[in-house]
GROMACS .gro file of N, CA and C in nm:
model
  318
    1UNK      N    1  -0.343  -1.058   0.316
    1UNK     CA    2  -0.324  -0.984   0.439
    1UNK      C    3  -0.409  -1.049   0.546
    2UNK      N    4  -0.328  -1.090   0.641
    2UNK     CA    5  -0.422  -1.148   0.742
    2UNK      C    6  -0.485  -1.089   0.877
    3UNK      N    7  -0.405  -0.947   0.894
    3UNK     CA    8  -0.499  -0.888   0.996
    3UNK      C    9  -0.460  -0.734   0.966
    4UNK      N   10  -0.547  -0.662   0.993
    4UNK     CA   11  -0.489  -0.520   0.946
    4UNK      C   12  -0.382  -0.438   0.991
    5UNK      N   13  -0.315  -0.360   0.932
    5UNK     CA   14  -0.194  -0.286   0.964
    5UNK      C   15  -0.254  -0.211   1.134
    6UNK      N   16  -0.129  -0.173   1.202
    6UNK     CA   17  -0.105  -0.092   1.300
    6UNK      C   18  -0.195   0.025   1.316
    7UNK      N   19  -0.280   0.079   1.383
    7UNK     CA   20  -0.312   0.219   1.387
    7UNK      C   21  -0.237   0.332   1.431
    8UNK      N   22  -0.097   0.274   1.454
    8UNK     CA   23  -0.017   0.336   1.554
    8UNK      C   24   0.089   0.422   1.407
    9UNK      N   25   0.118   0.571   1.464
    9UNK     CA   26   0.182   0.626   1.366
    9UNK      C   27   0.272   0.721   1.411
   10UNK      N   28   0.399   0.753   1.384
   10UNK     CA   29   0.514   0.835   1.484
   10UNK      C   30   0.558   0.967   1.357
   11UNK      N   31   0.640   1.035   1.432
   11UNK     CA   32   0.686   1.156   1.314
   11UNK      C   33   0.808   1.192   1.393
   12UNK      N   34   0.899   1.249   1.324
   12UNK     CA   35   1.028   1.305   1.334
   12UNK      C   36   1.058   1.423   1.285
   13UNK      N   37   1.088   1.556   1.333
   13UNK     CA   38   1.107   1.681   1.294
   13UNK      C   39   1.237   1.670   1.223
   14UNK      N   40   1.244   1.658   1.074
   14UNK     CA   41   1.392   1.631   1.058
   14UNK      C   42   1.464   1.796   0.991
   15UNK      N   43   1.392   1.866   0.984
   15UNK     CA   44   1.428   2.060   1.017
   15UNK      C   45   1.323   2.150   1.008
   16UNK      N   46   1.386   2.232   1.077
   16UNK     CA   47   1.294   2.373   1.119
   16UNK      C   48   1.397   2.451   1.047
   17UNK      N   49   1.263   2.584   1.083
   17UNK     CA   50   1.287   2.737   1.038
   17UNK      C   51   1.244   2.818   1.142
   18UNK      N   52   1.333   2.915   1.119
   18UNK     CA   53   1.300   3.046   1.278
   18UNK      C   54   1.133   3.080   1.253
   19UNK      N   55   1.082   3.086   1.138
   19UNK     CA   56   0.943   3.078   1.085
   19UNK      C   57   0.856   3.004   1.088
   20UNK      N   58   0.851   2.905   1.155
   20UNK     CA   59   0.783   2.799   1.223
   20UNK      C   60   0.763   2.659   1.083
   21UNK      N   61   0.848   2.677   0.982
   21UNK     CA   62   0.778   2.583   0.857
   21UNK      C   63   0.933   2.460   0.885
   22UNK      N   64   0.864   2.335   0.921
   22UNK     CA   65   0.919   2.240   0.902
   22UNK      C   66   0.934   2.129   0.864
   23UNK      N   67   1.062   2.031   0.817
   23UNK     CA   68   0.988   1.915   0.738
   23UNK      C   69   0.985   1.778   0.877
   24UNK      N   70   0.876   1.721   0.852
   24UNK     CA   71   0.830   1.649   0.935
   24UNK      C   72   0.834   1.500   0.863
   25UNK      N   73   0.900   1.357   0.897
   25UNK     CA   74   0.884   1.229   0.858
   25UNK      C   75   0.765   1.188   0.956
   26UNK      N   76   0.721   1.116   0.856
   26UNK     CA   77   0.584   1.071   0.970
   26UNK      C   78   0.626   0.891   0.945
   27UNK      N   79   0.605   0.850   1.017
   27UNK     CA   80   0.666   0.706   1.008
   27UNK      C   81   0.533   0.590   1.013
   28UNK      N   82   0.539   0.482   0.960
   28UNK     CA   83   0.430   0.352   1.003
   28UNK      C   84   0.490   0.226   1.000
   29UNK      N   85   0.499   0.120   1.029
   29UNK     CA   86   0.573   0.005   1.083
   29UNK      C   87   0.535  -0.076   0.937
   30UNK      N   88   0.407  -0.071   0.885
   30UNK     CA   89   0.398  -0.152   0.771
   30UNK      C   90   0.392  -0.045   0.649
   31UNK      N   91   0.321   0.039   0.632
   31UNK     CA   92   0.320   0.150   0.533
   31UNK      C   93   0.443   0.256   0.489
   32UNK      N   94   0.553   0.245   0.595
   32UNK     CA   95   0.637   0.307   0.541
   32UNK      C   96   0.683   0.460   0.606
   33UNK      N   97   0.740   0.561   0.496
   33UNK     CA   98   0.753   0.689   0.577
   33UNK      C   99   0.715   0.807   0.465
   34UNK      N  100   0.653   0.928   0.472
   34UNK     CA  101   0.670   1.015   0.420
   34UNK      C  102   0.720   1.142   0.465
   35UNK      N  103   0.779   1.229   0.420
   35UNK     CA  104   0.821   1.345   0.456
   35UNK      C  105   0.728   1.463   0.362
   36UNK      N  106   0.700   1.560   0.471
   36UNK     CA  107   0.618   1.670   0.426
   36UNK      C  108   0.628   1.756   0.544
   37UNK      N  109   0.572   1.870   0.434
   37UNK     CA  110   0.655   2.006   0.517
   37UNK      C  111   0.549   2.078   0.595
   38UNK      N  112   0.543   2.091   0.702
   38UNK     CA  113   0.418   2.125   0.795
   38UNK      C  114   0.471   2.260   0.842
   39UNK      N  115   0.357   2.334   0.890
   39UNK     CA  116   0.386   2.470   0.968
   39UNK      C  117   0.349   2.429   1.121
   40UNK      N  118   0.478   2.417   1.177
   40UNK     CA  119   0.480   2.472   1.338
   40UNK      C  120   0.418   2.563   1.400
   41UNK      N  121   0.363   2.643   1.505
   41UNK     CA  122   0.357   2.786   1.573
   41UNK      C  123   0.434   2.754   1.713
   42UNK      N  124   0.520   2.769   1.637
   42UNK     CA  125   0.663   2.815   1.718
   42UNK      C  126   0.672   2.855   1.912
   43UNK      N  127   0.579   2.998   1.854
   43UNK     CA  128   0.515   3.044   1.987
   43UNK      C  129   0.399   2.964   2.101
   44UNK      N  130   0.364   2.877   2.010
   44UNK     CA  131   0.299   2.799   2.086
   44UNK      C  132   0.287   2.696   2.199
   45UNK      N  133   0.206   2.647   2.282
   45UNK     CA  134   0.294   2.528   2.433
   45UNK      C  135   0.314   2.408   2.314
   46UNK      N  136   0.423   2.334   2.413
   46UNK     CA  137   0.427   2.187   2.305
   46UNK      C  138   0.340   2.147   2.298
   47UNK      N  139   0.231   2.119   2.392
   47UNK     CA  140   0.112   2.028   2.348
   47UNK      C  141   0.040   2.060   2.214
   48UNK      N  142   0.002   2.235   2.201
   48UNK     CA  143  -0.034   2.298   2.090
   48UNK      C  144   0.075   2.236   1.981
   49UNK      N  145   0.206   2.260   1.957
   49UNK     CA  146   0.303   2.224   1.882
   49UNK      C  147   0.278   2.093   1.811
   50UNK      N  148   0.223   1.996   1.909
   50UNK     CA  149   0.257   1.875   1.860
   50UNK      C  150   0.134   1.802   1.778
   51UNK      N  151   0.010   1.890   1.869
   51UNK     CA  152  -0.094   1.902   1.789
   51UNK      C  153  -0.096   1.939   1.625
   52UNK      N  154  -0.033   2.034   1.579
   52UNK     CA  155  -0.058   2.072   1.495
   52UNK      C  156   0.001   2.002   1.389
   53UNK      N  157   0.165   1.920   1.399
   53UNK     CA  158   0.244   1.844   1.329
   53UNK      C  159   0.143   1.749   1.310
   54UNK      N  160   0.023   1.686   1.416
   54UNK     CA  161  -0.014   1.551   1.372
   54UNK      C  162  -0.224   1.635   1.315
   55UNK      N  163  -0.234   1.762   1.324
   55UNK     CA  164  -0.321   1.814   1.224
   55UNK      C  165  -0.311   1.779   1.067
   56UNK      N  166  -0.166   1.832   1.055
   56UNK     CA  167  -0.139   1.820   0.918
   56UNK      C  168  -0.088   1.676   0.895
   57UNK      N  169  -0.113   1.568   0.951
   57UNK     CA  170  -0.081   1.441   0.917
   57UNK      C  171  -0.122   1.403   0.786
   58UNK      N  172  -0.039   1.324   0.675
   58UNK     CA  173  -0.076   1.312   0.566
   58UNK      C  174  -0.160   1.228   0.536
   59UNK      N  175  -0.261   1.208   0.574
   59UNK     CA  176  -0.339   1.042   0.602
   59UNK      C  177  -0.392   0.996   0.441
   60UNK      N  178  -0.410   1.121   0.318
   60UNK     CA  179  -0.481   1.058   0.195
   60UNK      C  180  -0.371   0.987   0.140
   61UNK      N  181  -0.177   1.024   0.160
   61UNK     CA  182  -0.144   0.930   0.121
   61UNK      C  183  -0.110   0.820   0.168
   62UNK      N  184  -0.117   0.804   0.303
   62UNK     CA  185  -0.115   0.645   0.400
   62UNK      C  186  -0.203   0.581   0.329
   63UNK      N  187  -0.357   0.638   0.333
   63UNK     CA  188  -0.456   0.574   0.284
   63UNK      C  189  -0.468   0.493   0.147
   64UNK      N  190  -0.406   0.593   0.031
   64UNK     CA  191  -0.337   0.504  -0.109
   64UNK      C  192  -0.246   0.412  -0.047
   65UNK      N  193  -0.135   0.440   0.001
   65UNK     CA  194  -0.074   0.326   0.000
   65UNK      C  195  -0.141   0.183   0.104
   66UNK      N  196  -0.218   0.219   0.186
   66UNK     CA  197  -0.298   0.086   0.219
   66UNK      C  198  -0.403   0.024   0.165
   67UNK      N  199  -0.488   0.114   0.049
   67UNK     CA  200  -0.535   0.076  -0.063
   67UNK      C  201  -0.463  -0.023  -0.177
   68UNK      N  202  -0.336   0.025  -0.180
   68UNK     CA  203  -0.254  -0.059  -0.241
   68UNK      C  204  -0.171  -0.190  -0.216
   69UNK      N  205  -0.179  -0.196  -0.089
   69UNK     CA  206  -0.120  -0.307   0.009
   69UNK      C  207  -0.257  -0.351  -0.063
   70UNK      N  208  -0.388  -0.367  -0.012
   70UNK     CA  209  -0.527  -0.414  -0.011
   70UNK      C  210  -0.495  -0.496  -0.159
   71UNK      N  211  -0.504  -0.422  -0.261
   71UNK     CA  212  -0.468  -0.455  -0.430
   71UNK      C  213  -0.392  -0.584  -0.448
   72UNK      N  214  -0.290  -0.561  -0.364
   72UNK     CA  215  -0.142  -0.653  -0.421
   72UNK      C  216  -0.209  -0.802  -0.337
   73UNK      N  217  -0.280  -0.796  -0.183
   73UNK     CA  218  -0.292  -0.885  -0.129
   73UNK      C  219  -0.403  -1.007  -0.203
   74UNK      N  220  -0.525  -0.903  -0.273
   74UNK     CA  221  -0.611  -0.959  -0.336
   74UNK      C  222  -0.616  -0.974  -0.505
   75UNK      N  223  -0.481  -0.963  -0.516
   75UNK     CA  224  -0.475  -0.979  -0.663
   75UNK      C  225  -0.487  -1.113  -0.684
   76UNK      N  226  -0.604  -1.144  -0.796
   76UNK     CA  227  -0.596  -1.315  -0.856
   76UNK      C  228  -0.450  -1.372  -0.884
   77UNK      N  229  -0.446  -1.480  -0.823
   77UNK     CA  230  -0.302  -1.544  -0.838
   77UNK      C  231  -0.348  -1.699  -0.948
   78UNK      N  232  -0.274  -1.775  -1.002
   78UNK     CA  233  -0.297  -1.871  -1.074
   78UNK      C  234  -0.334  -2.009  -0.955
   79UNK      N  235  -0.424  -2.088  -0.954
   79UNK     CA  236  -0.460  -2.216  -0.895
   79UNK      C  237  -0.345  -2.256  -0.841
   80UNK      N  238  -0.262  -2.269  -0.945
   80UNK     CA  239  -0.209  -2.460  -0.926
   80UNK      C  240  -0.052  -2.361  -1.038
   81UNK      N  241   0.095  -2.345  -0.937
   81UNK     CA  242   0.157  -2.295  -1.058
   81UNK      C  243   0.224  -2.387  -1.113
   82UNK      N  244   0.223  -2.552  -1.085
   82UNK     CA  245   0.254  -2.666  -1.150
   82UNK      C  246   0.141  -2.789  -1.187
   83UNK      N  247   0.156  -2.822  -1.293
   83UNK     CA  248   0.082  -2.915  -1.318
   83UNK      C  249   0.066  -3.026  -1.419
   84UNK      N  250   0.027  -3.111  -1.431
   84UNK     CA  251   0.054  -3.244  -1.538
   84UNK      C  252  -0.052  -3.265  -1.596
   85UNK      N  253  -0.039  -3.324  -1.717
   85UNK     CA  254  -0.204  -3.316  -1.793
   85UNK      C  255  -0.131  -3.458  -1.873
   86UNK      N  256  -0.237  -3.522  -1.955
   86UNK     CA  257  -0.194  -3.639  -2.087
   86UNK      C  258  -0.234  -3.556  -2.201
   87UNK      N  259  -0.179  -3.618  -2.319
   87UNK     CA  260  -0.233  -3.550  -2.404
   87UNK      C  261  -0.197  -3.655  -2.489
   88UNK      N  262  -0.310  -3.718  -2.610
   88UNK     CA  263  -0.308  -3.832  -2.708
   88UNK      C  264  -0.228  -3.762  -2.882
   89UNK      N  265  -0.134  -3.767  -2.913
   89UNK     CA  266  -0.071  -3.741  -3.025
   89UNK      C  267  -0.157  -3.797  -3.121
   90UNK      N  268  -0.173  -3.932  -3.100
   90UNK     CA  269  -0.197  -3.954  -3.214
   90UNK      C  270  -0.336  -3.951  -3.273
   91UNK      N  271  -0.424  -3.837  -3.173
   91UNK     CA  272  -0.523  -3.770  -3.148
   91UNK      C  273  -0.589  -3.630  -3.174
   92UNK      N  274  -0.538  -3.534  -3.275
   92UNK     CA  275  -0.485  -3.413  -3.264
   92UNK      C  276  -0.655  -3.355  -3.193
   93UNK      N  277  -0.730  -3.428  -3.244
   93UNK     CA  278  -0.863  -3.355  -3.227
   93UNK      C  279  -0.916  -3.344  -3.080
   94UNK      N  280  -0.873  -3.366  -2.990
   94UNK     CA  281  -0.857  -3.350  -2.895
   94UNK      C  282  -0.807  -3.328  -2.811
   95UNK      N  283  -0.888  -3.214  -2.682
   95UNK     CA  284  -0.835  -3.086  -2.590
   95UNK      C  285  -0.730  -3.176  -2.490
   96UNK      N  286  -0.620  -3.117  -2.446
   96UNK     CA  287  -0.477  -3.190  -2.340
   96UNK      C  288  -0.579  -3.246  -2.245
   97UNK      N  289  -0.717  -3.233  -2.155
   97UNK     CA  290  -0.760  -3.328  -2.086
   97UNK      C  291  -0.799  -3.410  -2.162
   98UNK      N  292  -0.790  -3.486  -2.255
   98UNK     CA  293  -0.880  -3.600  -2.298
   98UNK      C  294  -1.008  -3.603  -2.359
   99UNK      N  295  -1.119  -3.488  -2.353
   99UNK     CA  296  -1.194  -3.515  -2.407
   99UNK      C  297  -1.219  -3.369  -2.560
  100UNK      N  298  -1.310  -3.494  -2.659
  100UNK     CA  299  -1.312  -3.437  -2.765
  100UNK      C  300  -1.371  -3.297  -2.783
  101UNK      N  301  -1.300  -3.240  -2.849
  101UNK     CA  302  -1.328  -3.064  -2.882
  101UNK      C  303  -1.462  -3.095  -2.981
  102UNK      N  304  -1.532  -2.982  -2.933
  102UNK     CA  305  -1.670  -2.919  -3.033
  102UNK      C  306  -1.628  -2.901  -3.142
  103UNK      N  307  -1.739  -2.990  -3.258
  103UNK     CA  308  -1.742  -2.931  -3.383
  103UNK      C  309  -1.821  -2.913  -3.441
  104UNK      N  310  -1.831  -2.801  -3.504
  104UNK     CA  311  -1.957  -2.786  -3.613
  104UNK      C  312  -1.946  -2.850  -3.717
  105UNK      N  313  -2.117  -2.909  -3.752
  105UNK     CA  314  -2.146  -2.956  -3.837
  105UNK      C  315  -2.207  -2.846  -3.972
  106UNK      N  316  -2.160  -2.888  -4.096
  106UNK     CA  317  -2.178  -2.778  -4.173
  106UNK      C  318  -2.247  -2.850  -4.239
   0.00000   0.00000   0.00000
């Protein structure tokens, strides 16, 4: 990952209830979308309204899933995924670079 995700985060009321309980998509450009069901107050000004949809913002699971972005980016990957070595046949006692394997003396 070369620079961190967006701080920027949007939501979509995708239904209400005359009871103010609705389900809300909350959206992120790299993290994705979740849907969860938030309580509106209905009676309330929009500013209050809109407040409260982004109160209940789901942020512990944004947070796993950018924990998990974090994981996948820094997972150990292999060196080199091609490569050529010699190896002496008619040699068995020795490791594919060339030099002789440890042995105990008994």
């Amino acid at each position: 990952m070369t620079k961190p995700p967006s701080t920027t985060f949007s939501y979509r009321i995708n239904h209400w209830s005359k009871d103010g309980w609705a389900r809300v998509e909350y959206r992120h450009e790299t993290l994705g979308s979740l849907v969860k069901q938030v309580f509106i107050p209905l009676n309330h000004s929009e500013e209050e309204q809109r407040g409260a949809v982004i109160m209940q913002f789901p942020w512990q699971s944004f947070h796993a899933r950018y924990l998990e972005m974090l994981a996948r980016a820094a997972a150990p990957a292999p060196a080199a995924m091609e490569g050529q070595f010699t190896h002496r046949i008619d040699r068995p006692m020795e490791d594919p670079v060339g030099l002789p394997m440890e042995t105990q003396k008994v």
